[in-house]
Tab-separated table of C-alpha atoms in Angstrom:
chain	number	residue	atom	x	y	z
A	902	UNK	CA	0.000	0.000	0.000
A	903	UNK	CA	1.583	3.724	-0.879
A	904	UNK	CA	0.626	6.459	1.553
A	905	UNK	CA	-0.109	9.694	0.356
A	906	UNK	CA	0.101	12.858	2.502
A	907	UNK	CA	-1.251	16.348	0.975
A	908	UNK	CA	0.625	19.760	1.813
A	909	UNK	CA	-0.150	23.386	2.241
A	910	UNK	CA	2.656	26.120	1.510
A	911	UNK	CA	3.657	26.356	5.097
A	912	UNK	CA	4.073	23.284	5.851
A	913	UNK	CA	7.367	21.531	7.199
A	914	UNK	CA	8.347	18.837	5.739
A	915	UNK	CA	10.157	16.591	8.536
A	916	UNK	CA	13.143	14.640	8.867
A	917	UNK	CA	12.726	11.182	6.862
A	918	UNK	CA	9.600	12.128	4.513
A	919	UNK	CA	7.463	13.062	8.136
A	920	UNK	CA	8.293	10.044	10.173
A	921	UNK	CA	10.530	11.627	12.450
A	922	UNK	CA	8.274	14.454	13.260
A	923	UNK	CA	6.900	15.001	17.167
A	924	UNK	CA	3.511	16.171	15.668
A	925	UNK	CA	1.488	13.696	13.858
A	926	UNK	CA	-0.130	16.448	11.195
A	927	UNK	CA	-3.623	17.607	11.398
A	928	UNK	CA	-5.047	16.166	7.759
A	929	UNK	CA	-8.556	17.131	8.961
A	930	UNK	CA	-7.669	21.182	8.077
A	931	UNK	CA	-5.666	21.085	5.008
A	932	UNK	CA	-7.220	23.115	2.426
A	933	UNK	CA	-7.790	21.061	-0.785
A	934	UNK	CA	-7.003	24.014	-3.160
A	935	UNK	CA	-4.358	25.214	-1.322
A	936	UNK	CA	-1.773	21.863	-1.681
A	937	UNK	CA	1.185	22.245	-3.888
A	938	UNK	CA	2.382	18.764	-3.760
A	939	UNK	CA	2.468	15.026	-2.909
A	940	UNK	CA	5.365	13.014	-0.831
A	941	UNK	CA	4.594	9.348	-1.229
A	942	UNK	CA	6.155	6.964	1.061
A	943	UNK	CA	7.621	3.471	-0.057
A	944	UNK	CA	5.863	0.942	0.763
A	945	UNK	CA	7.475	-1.134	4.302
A	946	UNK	CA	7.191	-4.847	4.354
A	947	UNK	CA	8.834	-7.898	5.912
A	948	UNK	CA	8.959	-11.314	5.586
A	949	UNK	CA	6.708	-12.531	8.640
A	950	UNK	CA	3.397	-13.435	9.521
A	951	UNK	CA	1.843	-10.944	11.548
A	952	UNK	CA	-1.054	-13.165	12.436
A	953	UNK	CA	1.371	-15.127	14.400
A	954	UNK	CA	4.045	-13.176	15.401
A	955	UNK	CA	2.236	-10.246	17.066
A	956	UNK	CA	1.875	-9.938	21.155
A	957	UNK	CA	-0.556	-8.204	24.069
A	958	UNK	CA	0.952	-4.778	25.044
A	959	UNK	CA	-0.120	-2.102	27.429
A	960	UNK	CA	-2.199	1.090	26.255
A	961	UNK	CA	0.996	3.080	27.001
A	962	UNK	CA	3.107	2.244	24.020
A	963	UNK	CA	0.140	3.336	22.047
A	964	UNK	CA	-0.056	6.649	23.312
A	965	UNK	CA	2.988	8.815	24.226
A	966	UNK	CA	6.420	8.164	23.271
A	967	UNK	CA	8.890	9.937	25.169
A	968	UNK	CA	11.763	11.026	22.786
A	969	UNK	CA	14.881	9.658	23.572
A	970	UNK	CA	18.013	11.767	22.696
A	971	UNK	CA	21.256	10.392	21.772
A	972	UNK	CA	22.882	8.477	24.758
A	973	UNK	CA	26.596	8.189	24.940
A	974	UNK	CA	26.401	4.488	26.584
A	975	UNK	CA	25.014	1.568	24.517
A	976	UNK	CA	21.529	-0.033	25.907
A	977	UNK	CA	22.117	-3.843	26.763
A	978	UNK	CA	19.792	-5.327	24.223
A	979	UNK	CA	18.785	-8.326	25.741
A	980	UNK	CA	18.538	-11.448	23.185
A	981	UNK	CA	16.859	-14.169	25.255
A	982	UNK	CA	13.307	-12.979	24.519
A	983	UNK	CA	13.674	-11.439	20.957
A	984	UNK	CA	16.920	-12.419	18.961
A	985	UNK	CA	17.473	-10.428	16.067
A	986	UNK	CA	17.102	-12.070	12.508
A	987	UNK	CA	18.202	-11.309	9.496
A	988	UNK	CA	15.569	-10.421	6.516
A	989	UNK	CA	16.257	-10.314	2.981
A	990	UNK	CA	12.509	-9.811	2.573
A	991	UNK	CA	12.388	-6.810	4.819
A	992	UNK	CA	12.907	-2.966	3.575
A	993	UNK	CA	13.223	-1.727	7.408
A	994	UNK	CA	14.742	-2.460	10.757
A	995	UNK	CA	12.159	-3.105	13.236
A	996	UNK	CA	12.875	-3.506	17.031
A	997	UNK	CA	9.704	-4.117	19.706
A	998	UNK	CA	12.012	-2.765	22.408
A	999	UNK	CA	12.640	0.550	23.726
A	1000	UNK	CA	15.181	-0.247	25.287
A	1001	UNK	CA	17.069	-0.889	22.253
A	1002	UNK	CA	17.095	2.555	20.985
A	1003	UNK	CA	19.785	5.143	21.321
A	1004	UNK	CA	17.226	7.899	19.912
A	1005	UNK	CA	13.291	7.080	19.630
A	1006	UNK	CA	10.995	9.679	18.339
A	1007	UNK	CA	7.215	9.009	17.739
A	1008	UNK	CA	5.386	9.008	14.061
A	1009	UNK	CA	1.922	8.885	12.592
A	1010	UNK	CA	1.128	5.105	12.614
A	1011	UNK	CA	3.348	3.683	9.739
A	1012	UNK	CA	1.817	0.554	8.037
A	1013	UNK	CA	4.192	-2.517	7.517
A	1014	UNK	CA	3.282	-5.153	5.448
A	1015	UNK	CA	3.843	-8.715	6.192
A	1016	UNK	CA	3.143	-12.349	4.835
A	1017	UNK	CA	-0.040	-12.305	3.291
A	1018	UNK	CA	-2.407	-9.589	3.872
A	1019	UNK	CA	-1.779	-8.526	7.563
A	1020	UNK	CA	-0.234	-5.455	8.390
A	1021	UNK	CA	1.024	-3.876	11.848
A	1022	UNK	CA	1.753	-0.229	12.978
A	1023	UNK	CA	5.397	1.328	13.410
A	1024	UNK	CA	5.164	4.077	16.463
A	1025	UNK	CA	8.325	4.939	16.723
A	1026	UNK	CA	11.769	5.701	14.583
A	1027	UNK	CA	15.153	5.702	15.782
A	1028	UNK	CA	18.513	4.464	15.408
A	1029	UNK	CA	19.932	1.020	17.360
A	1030	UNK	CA	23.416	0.229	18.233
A	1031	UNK	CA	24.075	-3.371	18.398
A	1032	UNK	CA	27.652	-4.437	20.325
A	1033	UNK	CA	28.695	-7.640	17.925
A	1034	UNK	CA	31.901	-7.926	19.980
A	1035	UNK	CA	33.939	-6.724	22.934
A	1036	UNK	CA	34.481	-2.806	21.834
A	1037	UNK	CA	32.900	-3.383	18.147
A	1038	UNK	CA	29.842	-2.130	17.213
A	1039	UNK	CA	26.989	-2.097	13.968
A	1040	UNK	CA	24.948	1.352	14.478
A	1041	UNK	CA	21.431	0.802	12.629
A	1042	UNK	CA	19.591	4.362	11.518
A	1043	UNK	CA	15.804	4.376	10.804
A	1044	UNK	CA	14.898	1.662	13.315
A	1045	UNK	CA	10.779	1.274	13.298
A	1046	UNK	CA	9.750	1.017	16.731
A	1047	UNK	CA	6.805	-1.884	16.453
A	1048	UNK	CA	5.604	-2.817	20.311
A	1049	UNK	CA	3.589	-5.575	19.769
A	1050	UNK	CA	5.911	-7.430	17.461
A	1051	UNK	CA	7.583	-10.709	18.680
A	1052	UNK	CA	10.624	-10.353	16.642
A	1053	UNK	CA	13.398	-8.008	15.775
A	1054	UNK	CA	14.242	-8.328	11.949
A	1055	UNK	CA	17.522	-6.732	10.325
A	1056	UNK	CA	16.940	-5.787	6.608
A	1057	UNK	CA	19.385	-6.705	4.267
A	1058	UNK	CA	18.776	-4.515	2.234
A	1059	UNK	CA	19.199	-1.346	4.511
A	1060	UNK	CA	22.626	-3.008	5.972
A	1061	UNK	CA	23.986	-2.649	2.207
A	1062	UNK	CA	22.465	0.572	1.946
A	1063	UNK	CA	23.103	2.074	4.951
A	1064	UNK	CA	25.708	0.277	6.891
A	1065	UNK	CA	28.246	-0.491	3.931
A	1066	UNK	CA	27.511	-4.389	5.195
A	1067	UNK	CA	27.005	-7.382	2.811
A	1068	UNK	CA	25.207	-10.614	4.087
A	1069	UNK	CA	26.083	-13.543	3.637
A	1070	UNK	CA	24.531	-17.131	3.449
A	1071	UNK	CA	24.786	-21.008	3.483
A	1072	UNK	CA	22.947	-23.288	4.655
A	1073	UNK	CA	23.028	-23.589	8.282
A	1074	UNK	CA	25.323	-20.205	8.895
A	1075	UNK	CA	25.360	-16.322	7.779
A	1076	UNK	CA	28.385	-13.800	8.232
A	1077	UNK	CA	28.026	-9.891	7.621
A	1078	UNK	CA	31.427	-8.518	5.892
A	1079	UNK	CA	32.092	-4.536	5.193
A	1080	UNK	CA	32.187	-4.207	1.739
A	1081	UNK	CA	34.948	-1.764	1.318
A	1082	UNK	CA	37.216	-3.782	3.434
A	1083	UNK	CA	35.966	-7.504	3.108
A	1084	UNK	CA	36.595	-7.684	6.747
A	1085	UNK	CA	34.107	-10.027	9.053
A	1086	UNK	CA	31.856	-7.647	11.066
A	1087	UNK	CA	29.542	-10.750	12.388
A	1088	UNK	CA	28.394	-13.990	11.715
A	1089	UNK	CA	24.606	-16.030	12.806
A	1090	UNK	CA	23.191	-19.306	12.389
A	1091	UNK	CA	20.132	-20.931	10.841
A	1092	UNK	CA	17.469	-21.373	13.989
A	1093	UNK	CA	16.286	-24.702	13.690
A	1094	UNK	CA	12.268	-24.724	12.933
A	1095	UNK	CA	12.250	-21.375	11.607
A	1096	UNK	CA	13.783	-20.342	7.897
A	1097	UNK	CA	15.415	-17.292	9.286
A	1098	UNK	CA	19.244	-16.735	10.214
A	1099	UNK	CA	19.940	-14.774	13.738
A	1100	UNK	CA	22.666	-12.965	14.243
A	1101	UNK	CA	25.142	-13.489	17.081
A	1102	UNK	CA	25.758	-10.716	19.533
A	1103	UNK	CA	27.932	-9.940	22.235
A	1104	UNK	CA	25.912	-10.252	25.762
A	1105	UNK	CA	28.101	-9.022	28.259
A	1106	UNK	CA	25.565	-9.819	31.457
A	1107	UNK	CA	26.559	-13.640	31.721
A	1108	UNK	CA	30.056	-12.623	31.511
A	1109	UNK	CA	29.800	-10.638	34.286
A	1110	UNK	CA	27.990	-12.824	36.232
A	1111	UNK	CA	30.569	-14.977	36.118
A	1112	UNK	CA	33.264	-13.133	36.782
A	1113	UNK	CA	31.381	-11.429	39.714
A	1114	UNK	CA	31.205	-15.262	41.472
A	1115	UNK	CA	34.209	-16.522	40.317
A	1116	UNK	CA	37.339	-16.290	42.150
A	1117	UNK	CA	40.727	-17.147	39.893
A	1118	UNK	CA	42.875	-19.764	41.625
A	1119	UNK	CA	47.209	-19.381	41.588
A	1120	UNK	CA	47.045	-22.334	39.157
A	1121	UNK	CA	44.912	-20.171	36.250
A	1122	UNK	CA	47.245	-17.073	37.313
A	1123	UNK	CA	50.033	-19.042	36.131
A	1124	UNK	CA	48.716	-19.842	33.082
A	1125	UNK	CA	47.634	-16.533	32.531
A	1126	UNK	CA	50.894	-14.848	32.757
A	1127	UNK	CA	52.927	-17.239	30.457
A	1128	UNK	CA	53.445	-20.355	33.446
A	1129	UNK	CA	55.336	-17.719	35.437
A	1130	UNK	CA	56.992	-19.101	38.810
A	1131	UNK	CA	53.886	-19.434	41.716
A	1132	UNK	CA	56.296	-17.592	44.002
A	1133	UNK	CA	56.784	-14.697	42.204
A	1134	UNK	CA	52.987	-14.923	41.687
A	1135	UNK	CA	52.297	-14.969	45.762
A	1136	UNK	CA	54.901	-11.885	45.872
A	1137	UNK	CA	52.768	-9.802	43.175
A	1138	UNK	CA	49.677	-10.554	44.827
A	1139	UNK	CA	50.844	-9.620	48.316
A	1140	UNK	CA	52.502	-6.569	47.314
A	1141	UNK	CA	49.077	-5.891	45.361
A	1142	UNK	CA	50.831	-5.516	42.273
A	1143	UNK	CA	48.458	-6.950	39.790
A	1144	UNK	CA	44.393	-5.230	39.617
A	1145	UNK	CA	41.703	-8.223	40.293
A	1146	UNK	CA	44.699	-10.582	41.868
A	1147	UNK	CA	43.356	-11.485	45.373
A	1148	UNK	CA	46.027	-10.859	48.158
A	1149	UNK	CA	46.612	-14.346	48.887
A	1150	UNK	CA	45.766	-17.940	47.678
A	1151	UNK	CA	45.009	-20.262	49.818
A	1152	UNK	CA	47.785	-22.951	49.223
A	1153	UNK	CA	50.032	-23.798	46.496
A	1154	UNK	CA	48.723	-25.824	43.178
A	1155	UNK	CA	49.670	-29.197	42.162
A	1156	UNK	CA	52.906	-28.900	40.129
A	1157	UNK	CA	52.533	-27.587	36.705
A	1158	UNK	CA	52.817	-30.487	34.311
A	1159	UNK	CA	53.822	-28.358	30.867
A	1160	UNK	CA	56.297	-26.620	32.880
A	1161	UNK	CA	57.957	-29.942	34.113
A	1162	UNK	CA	57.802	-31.550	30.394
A	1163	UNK	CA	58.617	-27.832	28.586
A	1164	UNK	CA	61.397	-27.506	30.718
A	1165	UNK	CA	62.714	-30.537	30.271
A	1166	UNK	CA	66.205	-31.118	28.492
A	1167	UNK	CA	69.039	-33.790	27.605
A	1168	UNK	CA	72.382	-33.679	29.450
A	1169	UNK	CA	75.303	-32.665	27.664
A	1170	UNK	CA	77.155	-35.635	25.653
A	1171	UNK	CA	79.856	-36.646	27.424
A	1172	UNK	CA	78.080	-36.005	31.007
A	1173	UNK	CA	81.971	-35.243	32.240
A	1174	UNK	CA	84.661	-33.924	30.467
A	1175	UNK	CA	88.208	-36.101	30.984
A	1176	UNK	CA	90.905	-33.364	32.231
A	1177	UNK	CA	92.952	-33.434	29.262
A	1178	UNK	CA	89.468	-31.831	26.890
A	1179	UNK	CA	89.655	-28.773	28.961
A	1180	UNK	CA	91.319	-25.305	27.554
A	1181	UNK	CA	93.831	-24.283	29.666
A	1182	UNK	CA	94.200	-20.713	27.953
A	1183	UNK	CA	91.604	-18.048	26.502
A	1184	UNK	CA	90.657	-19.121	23.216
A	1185	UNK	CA	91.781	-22.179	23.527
A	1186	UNK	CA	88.442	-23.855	22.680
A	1187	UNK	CA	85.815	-21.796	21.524
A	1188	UNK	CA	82.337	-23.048	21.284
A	1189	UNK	CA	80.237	-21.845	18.070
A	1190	UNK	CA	76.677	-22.316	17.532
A	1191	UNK	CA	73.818	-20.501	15.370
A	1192	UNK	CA	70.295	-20.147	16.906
A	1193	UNK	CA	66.958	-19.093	14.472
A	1194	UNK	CA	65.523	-18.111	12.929
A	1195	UNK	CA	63.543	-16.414	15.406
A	1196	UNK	CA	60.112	-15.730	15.191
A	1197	UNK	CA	59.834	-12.452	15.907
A	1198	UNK	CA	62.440	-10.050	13.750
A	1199	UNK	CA	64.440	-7.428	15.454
A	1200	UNK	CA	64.179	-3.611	15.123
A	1201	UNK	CA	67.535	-4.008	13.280
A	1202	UNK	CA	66.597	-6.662	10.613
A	1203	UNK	CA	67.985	-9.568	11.999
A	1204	UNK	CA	66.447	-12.846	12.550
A	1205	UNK	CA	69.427	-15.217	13.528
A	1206	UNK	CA	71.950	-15.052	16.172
A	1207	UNK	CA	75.526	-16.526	16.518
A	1208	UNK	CA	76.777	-17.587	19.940
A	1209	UNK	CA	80.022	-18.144	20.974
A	1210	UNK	CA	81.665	-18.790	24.743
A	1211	UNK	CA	85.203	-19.170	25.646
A	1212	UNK	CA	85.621	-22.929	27.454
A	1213	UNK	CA	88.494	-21.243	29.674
A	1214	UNK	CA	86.504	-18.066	30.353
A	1215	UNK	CA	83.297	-18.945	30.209
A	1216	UNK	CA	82.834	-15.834	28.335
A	1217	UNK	CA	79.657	-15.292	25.981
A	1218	UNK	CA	79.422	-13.110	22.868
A	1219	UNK	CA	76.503	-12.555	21.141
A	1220	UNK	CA	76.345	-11.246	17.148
A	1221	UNK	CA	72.938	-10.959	15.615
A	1222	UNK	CA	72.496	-11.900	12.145
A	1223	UNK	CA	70.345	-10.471	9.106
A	1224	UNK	CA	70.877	-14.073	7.559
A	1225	UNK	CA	72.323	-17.322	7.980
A	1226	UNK	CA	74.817	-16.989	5.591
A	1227	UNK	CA	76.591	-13.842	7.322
A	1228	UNK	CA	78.053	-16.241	9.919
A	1229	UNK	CA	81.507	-16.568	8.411
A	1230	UNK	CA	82.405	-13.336	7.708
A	1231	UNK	CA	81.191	-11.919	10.732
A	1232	UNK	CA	83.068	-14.607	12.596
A	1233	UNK	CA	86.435	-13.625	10.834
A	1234	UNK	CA	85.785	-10.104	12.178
A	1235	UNK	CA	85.164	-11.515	15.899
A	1236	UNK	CA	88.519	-13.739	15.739
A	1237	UNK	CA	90.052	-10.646	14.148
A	1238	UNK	CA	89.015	-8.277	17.451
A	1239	UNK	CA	90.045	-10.749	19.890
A	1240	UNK	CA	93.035	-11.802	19.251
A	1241	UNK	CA	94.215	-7.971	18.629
A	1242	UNK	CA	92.405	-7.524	22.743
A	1243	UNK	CA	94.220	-10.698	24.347
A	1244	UNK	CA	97.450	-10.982	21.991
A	1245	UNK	CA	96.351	-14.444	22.205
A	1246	UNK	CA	95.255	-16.966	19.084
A	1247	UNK	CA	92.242	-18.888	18.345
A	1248	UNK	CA	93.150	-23.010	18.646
A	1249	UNK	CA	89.875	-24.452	18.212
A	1250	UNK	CA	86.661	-24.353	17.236
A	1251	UNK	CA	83.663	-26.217	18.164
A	1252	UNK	CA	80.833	-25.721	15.954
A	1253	UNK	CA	77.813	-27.383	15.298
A	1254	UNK	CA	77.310	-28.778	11.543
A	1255	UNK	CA	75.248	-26.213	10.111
A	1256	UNK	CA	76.678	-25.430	6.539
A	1257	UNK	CA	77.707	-22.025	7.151
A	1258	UNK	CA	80.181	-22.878	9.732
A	1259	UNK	CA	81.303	-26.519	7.401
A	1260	UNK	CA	82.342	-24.563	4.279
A	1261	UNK	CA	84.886	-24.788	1.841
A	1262	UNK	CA	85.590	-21.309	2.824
A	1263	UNK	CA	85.816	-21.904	5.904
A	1264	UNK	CA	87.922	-24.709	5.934
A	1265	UNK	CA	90.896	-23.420	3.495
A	1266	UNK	CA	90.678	-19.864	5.820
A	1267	UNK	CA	91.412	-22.321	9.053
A	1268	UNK	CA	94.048	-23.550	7.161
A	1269	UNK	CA	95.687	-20.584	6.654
A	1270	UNK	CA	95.350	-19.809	10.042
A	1271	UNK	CA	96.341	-22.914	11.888
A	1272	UNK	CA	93.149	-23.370	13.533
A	1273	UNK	CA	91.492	-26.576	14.308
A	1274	UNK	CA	87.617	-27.260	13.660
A	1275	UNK	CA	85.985	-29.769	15.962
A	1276	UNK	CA	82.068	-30.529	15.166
A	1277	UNK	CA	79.030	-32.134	17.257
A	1278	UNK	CA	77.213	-35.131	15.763
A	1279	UNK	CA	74.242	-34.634	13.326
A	1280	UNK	CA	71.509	-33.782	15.028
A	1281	UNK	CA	72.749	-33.965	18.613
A	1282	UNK	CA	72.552	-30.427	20.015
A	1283	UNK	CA	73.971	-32.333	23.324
A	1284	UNK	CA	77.586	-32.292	22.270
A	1285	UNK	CA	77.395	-28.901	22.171
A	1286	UNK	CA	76.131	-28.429	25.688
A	1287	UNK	CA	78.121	-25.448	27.022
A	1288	UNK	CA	76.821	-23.308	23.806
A	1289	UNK	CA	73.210	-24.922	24.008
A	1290	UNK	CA	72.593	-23.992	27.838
A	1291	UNK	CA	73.635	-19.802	26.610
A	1292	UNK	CA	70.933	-20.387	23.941
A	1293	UNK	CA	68.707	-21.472	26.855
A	1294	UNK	CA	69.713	-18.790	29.076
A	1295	UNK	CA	69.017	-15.948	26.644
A	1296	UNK	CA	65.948	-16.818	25.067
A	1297	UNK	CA	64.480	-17.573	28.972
A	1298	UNK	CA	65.774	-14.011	29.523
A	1299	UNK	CA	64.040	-12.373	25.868
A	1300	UNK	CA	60.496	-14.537	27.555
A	1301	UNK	CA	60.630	-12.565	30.931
C-alpha cells in the first residue's frame, strides 16, 4: 500500500519524509485548493506473519512516546526474549524494544506489510546500536519502533544501503562482511524450525555474572601470565601488584605439568669432560653455535643469532644476524678483534654442523690460520652443551 500525505505552503516537511516528526499532522484542516504537492512513502514490508508473530501490550506504548536523545552508553539489548534475525525480505529495521534505541521519536502510525495480507503499525523511529563484539559495534539508523511485534528483523537490504555491510549465506550459517574492506563484522546461524538466520551478539551480562562469582585460583594465574613461577605470583599478589589478583591464595597448586615436560632437556654428551678436553688458555676452545631463525624479527633486521663462549673463560658473545649466511664473515671479524684484545690466538673451534660454519671457505681460511675445527654429531645439540645452555639462558631471559 503507498501512503499519500497532501501539503499546504507552510508546511514543514520533517526529517525522513514526516516520520521523524513530534507532531502527527492535522489532515482534517488542510485546504484542498491550497496543496502544492504530494510526498509518497515506499511501501514497508517484511517477511513474517503478523497473524502469528504479534503480542498483548499495554495502552501506554500506544499513546505517548517519550523522545529519547542520543545516549553516549550503549543499551544492553537483551537477546533471550527477541533475537534479532536477518531479513532479505524486509525494507526496514524493526525492534519491539525501547530499550534498544539510542534515539526514539514518535510518528503517525506507519503501516508494515507482512506475509499475506496482515499489516502492523510502526510508532516509533530511531537508530539502534548493536555491540557484535567486545568494543565493536553495527549502528542501525531508521529503526521502526513496532511494540507488539515478537521479533526483531535486520533488513538486508538497509545493511547494504546504509551500513556499507554485505550478508552472507549457506545453509546452516550467515556472516556480515564490510564491503569496502571484506573484513568479518559478524556472523549467525540458521534457527532450527524457523527459515530465518539470527545474528550473534555480544551479551556481556553472563560474563559478568561470572566473573562477579568466580574467584581465579594461583594455578589459572600461572597460566595466565605465560606459566610464570607461583612464588613470584604470591609476591605480586601480596605486594598488590596486579588489579583483580586477590592478596593471597590459599595454598600452592599441584605442580605444573607443561612446565615440568617444557622444561625438560638432555644432558650434555659426554656427562663429564676427561681433564685433558679442557682449555687451559683463553681461546683455547671456543664453542660456536647458530640459533633461528627467530620468530619475531628485530628492530635491526635480523632474525638469527651466533653464539660463541670461551671454554676457559666462560665468556659469551653474542652477534645478531640479518641471515644465515653472514656467519663466516662476521666470525672472521670476531677472531680478528680478539686476538688484537688478548694478543692471544684462536686453537679451536667447536661448531655445530650447520653449513655455514662446514664450508669450503671456511675450511681453506682455518688452514691458513692454523686453527682446528671440531664438530658435534648430526643432530645432537647435546655435544654442544656449554653453547646450548647460553641459547637457553638468553631466550628464557628475551620470555621474561
Amino acid at each position: 500500500m503507498v501512503d499519500a500525505t497532501t501539503l499546504t505552503k507552510d508546511t514543514v516537511i520533517p526529517e525522513f519524509a514526516g516520520l521523524a516528526s513530534m507532531d502527527p499532522p492535522n489532515h482534517a484542516h488542510i485546504e484542498e485548493e491550497e496543496y502544492e504537492g504530494w510526498i509518497t512513502f515506499e511501501e514497508s514490508t517484511a517477511s513474517v506473519d503478523w497473524k502469528t508473530n504479534l503480542r498483548p501490550v499495554d495502552e501506554s506504548a500506544y499513546s505517548t512516546i517519550a523522545p529519547l536523545q542520543q545516549s553516549k552508553s550503549t543499551p544492553i539489548v537483551s537477546l533471550d526474549e527477541f533475537p534479532f534475525y536477518l531479513d532479505s525480505g524486509a525494507t526496514v529495521h524493526i525492534s519491539p524494544d525501547k530499550t534498544d534505541f539510542l534515539t526514539l521519536h514518535a510518528i503517525p502510525p506507519r503501516v508494515i506489510k507482512g506475509v499475506g495480507s496482515a499489516t502492523i503499525n510502526a510508532l516509533g523511529i530511531g537508530s539502534v546500536r548493536l555491540r557484535i563484539s567486545r568494543g565493536s559495534y553495527l549502528t542501525l539508523e531508521n529503526v521502526l519502533y513496532i511494540p507488539n511485534s515478537t521479533v526483531r528483523l535486520l533488513s538486508v537490504q538497509c545493511l547494504a544501503k546504509d551500513s556499507n555491510v554485505i550478508a552472507h549465506f549457506s545453509a546452516e550459517t550467515c556472516w556480515l562482511t564490510n564491503r569496502s574492506t571484506n573484513a568479518l563484522v559478524a556472523n549467525g546461524s540458521l534457527v532450527s524450525g524457523k527459515k530465518l538466520y539470527t545474528l550473534a551478539l555480544y551479551s556481556p551480562l553472563a560474563a559478568h555474572a561470572y566473573s562477579a562469582q568466580h574467584t581465579v585460583d594461583l594455578e589459572t594465574w600461572h597460566r595466565r601470565l605465560g606459566h610464570a613461577n607461583y612464588q613470584a605470583l604470591q609476591d605480586m599478589a601480596r605486594n598488590g601488584l596486579v588489579a583483580g589478583m586477590p592478596a593471597s591464595f590459599p595454598s600452592l597448586p599441584p605442580k605444573c605439568e607443561s612446565c615440568i615436560l617444557g622444561k625438560q632437556t638432555k644432558t650434555p654428551v659426554p656427562k663429564v669432560r676427561a681433564e685433558g678436553r679442557k682449555a687451559t688458555r683463553k681461546l683455547e676452545i671456543v664453542w660456536v653455535d647458530l640459533q633461528g631463525p627467530n620468530a619475531v624479527t628485530s628492530r635491526t633486521g635480523n632474525r638469527y643469532v651466533m653464539n660463541l663462549v670461551d671454554d676457559y673463560t666462560t665468556m659469551p658473545w653474542t652477534i645478531p644476524l640479518k641471515k644465515k649466511s653472514d656467519a663466516y664473515s662476521e666470525l672472521k671479524a670476531w677472531e680478528r678483534a680478539r686476538e688484537e684484545e688478548t694478543g692471544l690466538k684462536v686453537g679451536i673451534y667447536r661448531t655445530g654442523n650447520d653449513g655455514e660454519l662446514n664450508s669450503e671457505k671456511m675450511e681453506e681460511w682455518l688452514k691458513e690460520h692454523g686453527t682446528q675445527q671440531q664438530f658435534g654429531a648430526p643432530n645432537t645439540s647435546q655435544h654442544m652443551g656449554r653453547v646450548e645452555r647460553m641459547h637457553r639462558t638468553l631466550m628464557s631471559k628475551a620470555r621474561m
